[in-house]
mmCIF file of C-alpha atoms in Angstrom:
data_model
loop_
_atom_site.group_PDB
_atom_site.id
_atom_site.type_symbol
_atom_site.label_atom_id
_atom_site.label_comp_id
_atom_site.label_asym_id
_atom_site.label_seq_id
_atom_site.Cartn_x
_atom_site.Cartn_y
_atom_site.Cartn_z
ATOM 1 C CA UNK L 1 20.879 13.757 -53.362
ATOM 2 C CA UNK L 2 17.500 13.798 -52.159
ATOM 3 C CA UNK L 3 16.415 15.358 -49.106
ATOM 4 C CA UNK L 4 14.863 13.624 -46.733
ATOM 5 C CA UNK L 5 11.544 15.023 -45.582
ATOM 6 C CA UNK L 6 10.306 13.858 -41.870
ATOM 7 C CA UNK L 7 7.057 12.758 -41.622
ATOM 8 C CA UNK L 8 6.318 15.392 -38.666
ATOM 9 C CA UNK L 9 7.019 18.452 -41.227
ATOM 10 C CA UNK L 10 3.737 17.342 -43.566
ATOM 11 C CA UNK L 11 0.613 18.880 -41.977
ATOM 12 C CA UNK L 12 -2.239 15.845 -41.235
ATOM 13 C CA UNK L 13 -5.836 16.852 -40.545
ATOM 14 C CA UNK L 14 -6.724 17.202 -36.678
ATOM 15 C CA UNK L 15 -9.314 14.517 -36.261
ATOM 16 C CA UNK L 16 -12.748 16.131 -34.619
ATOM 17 C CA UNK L 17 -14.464 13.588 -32.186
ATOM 18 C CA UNK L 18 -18.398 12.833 -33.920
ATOM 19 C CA UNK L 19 -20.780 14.701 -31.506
ATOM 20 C CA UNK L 20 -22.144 12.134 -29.423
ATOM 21 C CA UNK L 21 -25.791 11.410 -30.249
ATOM 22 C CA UNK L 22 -27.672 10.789 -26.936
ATOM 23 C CA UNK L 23 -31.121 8.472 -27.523
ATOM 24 C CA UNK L 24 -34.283 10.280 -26.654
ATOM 25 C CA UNK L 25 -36.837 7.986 -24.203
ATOM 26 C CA UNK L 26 -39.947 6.459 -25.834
ATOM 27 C CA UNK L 27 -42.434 8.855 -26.921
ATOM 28 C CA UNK L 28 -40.056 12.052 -26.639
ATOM 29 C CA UNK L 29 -40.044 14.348 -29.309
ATOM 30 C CA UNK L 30 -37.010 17.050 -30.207
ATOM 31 C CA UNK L 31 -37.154 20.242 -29.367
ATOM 32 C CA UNK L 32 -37.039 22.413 -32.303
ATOM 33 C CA UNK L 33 -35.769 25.916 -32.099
ATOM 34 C CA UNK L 34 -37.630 28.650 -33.319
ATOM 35 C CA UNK L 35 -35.919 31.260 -35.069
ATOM 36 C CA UNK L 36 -36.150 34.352 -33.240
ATOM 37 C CA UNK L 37 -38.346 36.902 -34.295
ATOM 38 C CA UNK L 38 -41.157 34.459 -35.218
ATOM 39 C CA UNK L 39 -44.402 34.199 -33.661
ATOM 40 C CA UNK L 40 -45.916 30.899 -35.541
ATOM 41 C CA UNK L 41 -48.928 30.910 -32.944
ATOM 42 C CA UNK L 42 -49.709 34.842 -32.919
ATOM 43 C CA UNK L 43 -49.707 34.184 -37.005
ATOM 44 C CA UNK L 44 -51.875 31.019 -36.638
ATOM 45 C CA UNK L 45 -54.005 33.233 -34.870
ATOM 46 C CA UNK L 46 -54.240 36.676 -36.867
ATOM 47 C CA UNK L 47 -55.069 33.593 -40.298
ATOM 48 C CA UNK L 48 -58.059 32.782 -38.358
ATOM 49 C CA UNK L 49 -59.467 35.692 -37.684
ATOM 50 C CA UNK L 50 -59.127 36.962 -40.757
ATOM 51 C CA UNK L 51 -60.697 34.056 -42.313
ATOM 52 C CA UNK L 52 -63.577 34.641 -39.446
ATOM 53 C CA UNK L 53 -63.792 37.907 -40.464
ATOM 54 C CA UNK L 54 -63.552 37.512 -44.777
ATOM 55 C CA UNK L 55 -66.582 34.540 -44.005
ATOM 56 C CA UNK L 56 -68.626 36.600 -41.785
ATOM 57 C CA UNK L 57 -68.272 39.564 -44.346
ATOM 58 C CA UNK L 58 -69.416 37.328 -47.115
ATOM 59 C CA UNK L 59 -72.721 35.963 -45.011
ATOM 60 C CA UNK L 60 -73.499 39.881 -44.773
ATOM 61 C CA UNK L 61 -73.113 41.108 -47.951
ATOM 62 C CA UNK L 62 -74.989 37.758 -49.158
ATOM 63 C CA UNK L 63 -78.061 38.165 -46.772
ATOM 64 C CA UNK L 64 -78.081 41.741 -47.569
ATOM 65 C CA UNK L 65 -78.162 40.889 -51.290
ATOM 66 C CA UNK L 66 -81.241 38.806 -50.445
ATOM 67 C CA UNK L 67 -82.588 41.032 -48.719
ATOM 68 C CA UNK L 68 -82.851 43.875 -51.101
ATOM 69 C CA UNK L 69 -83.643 41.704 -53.715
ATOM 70 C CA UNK L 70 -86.909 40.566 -52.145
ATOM 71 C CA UNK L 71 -87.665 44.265 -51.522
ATOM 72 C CA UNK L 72 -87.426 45.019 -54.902
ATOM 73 C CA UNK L 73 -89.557 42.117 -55.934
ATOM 74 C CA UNK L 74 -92.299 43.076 -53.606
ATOM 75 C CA UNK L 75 -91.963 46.324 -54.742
ATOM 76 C CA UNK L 76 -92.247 45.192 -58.438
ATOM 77 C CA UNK L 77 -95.415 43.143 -57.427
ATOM 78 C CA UNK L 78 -96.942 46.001 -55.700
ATOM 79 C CA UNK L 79 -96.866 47.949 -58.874
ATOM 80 C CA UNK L 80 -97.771 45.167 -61.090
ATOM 81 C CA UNK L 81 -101.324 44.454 -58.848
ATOM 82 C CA UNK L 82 -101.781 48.393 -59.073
ATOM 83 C CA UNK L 83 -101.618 48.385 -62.743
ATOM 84 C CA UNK L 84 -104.080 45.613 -63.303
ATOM 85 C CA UNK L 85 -106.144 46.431 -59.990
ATOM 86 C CA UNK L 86 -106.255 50.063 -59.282
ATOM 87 C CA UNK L 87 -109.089 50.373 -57.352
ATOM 88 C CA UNK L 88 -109.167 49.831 -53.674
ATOM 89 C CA UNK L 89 -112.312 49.414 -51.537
ATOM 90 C CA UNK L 90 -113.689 51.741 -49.279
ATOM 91 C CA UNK L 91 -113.359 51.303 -45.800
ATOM 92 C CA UNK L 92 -116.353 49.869 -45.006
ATOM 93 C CA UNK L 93 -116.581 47.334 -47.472
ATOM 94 C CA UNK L 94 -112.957 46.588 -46.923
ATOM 95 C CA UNK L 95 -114.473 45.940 -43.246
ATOM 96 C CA UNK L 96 -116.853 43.377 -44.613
ATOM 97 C CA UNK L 97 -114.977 41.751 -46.657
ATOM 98 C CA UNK L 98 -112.141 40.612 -44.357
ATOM 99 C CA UNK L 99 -114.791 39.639 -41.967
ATOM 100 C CA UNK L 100 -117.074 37.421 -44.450
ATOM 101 C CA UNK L 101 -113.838 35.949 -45.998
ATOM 102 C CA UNK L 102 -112.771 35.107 -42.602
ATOM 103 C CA UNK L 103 -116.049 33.128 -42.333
ATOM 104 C CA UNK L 104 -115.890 31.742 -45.246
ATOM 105 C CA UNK L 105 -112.082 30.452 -45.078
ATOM 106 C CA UNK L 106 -112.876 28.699 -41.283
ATOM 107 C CA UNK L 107 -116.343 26.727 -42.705
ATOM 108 C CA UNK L 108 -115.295 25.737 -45.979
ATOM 109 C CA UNK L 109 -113.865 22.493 -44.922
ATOM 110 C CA UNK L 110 -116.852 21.353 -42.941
ATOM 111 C CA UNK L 111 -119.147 23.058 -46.330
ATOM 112 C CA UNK L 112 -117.033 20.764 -48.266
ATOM 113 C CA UNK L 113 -117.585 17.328 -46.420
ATOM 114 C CA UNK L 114 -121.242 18.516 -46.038
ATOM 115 C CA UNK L 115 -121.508 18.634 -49.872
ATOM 116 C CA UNK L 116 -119.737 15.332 -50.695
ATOM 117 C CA UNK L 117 -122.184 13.497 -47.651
ATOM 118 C CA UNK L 118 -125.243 12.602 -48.612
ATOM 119 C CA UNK L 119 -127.904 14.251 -51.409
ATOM 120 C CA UNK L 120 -129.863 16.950 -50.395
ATOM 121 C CA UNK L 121 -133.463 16.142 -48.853
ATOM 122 C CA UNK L 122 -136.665 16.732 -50.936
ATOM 123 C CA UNK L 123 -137.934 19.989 -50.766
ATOM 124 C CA UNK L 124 -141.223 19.012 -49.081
ATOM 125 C CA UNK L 125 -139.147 17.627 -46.063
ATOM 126 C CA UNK L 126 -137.915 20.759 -45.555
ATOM 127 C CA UNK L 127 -140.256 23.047 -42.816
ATOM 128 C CA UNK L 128 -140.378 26.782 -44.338
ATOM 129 C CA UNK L 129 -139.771 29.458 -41.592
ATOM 130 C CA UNK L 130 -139.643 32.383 -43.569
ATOM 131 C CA UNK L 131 -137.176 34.938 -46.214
ATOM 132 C CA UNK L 132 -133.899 33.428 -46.677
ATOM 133 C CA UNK L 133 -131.565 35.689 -44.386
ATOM 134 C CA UNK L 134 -128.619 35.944 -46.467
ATOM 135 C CA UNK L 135 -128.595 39.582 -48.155
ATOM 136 C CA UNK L 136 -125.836 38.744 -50.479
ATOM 137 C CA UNK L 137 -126.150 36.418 -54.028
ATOM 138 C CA UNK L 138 -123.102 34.251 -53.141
ATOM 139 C CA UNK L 139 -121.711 31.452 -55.212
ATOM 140 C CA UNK L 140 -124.143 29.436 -56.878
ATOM 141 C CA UNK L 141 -123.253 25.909 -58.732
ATOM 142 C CA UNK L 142 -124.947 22.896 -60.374
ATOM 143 C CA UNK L 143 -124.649 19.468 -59.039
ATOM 144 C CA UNK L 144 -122.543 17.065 -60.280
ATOM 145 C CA UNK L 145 -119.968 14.232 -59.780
ATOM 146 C CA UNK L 146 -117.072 16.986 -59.433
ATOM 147 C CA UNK L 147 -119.031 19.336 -57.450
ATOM 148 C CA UNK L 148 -116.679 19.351 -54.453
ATOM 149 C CA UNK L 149 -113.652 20.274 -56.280
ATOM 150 C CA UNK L 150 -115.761 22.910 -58.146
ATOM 151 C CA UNK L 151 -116.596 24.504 -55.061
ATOM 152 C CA UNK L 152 -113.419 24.258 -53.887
ATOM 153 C CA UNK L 153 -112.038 25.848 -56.427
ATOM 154 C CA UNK L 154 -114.347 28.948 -56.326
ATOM 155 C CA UNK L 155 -114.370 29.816 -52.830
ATOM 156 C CA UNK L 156 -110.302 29.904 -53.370
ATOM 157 C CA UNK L 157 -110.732 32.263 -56.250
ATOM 158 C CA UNK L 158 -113.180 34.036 -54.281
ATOM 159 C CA UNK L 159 -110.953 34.484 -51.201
ATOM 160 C CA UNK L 160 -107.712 34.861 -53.163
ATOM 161 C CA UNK L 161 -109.752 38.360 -54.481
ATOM 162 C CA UNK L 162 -110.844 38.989 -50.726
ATOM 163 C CA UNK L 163 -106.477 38.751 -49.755
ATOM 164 C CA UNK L 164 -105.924 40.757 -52.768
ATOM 165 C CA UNK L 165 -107.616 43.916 -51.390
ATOM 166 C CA UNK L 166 -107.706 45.630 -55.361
ATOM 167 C CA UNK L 167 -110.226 45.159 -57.742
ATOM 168 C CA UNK L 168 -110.349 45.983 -61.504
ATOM 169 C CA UNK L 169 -113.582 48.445 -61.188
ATOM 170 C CA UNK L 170 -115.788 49.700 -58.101
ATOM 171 C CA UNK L 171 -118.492 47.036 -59.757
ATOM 172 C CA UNK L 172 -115.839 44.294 -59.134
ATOM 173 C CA UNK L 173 -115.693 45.433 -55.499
ATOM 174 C CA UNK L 174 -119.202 45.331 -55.410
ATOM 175 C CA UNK L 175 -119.598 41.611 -57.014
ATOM 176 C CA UNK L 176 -117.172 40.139 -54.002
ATOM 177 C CA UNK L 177 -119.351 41.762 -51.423
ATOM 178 C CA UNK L 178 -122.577 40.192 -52.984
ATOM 179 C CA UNK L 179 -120.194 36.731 -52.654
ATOM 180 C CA UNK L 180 -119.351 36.798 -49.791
ATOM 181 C CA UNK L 181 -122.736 38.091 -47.927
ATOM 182 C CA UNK L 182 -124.674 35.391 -49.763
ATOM 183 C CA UNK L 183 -124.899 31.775 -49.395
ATOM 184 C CA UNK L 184 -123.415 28.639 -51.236
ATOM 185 C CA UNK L 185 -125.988 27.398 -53.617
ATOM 186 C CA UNK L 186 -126.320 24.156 -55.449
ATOM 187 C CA UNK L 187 -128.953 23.346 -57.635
ATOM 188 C CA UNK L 188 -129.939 19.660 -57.901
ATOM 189 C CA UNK L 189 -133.347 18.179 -59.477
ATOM 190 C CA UNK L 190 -134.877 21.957 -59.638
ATOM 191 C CA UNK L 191 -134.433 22.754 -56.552
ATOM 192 C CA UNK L 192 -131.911 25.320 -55.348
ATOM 193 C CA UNK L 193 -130.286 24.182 -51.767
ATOM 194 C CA UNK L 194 -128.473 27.219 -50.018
ATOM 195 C CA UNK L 195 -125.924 26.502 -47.466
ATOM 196 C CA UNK L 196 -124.343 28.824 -44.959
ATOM 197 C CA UNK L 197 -120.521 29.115 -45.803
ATOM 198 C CA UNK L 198 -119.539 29.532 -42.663
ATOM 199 C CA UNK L 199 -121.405 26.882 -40.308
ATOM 200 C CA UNK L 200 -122.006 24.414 -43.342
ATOM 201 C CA UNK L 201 -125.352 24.001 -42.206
ATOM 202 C CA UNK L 202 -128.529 23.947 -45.141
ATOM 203 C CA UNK L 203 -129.783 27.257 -44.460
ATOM 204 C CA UNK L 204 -132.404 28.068 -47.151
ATOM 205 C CA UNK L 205 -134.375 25.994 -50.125
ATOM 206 C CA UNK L 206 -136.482 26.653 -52.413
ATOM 207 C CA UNK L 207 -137.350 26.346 -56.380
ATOM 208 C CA UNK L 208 -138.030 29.486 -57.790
ATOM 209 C CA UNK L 209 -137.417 31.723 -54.016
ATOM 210 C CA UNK L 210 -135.513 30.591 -51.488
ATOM 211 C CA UNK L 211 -137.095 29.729 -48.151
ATOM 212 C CA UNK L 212 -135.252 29.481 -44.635
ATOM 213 C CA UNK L 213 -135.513 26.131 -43.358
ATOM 214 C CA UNK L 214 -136.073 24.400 -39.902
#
């Protein structure tokens, strides 16, 4: 015979009640637990200033590297003028010729519009009133259509030596001083018109000597 087996004596699982899930209002977010022992906002924190810190190290080391490379190139051009210009004027005509380039640099744009105005006048409209006061030889040129730009042209040459401050020979020192003491001259029809570089007035005229003029 079989024994009968109650249905109390076989084990059944204990049912566990579902954890109630309670709705949240509108707009509510959970609240999250943080595991302890974490700091999420100190580390947020320590990231940025580290990144601060690797940038601002970078802008350093980049402006430095800029920096000593423009030292080094004026140090490189320094040498280079020395090799082709070794000679340096002496103090006095140094003295001169920062003053007459000065002149010349703050008339030539009035000298300039002076040339391209109107022809020069005959020479026998022009009163005499003695030597030509100008000690120097300056820049003399023949007239033309592209006289202004040829003008232009020299008295930058001539003032890019004056900036320069070093000069092949003591002769070449000598030549800029003659330049810049003397007058613009342009020749036209024989007759040599010599203009003051610095007031862009007609100063002196003449054919074979040049005459101060009234």
């Amino acid at each position: 015979m079989k024994s009968q087996v109650s249905d109390d004596a076989v084990p059944h699982p204990i049912p566990v009640p579902a954890p109630v899930r309670r709705r949240m209002p509108a707009g509510t977010a959970p609240i999250v637990r943080v595991a302890e022992g974490t700091r999420p906002v100190q580390q947020l924190v320590a990231a940025r200033r580290w990144l601060r810190f690797t940038v601002a190290s970078v802008l350093v080391l980049s402006v430095s590297t800029i920096v000593a490379y423009m030292m080094y190139a004026r140090a490189a051009r320094r040498e280079e003028l020395a090799a082709h210009y070794p000679v340096l004027a002496s103090a006095r005509d140094a003295d001169v010729i920062e003053r007459q380039a000065a002149r010349w640099s703050a008339g030539t744009p009035r000298l300039l519009r002076a040339l391209a105005a109107a022809p020069a006048p005959a020479l026998d409209s022009l009163v005499g009133a003695g030597a030509c006061p100008f000690t120097g030889t300056g820049l003399a040129f023949q007239s033309s259509s592209d006289l202004v730009p040829t003008v232009r042209e020299a008295i930058a040459d001539t003032l890019t030596s004056a900036a320069r401050g070093r000069f092949t020979s003591p002769a070449a020192v000598s030549a800029l001083v003659a330049q810049l003491t003397g007058p613009i001259v342009v020749t036209s029809a024989g007759v040599r018109y010599a203009y003051d570089p610095a007031t862009a007035s007609l100063a002196c005229a003449g054919t074979a000597t040049l005459r101060a003029v009234e």
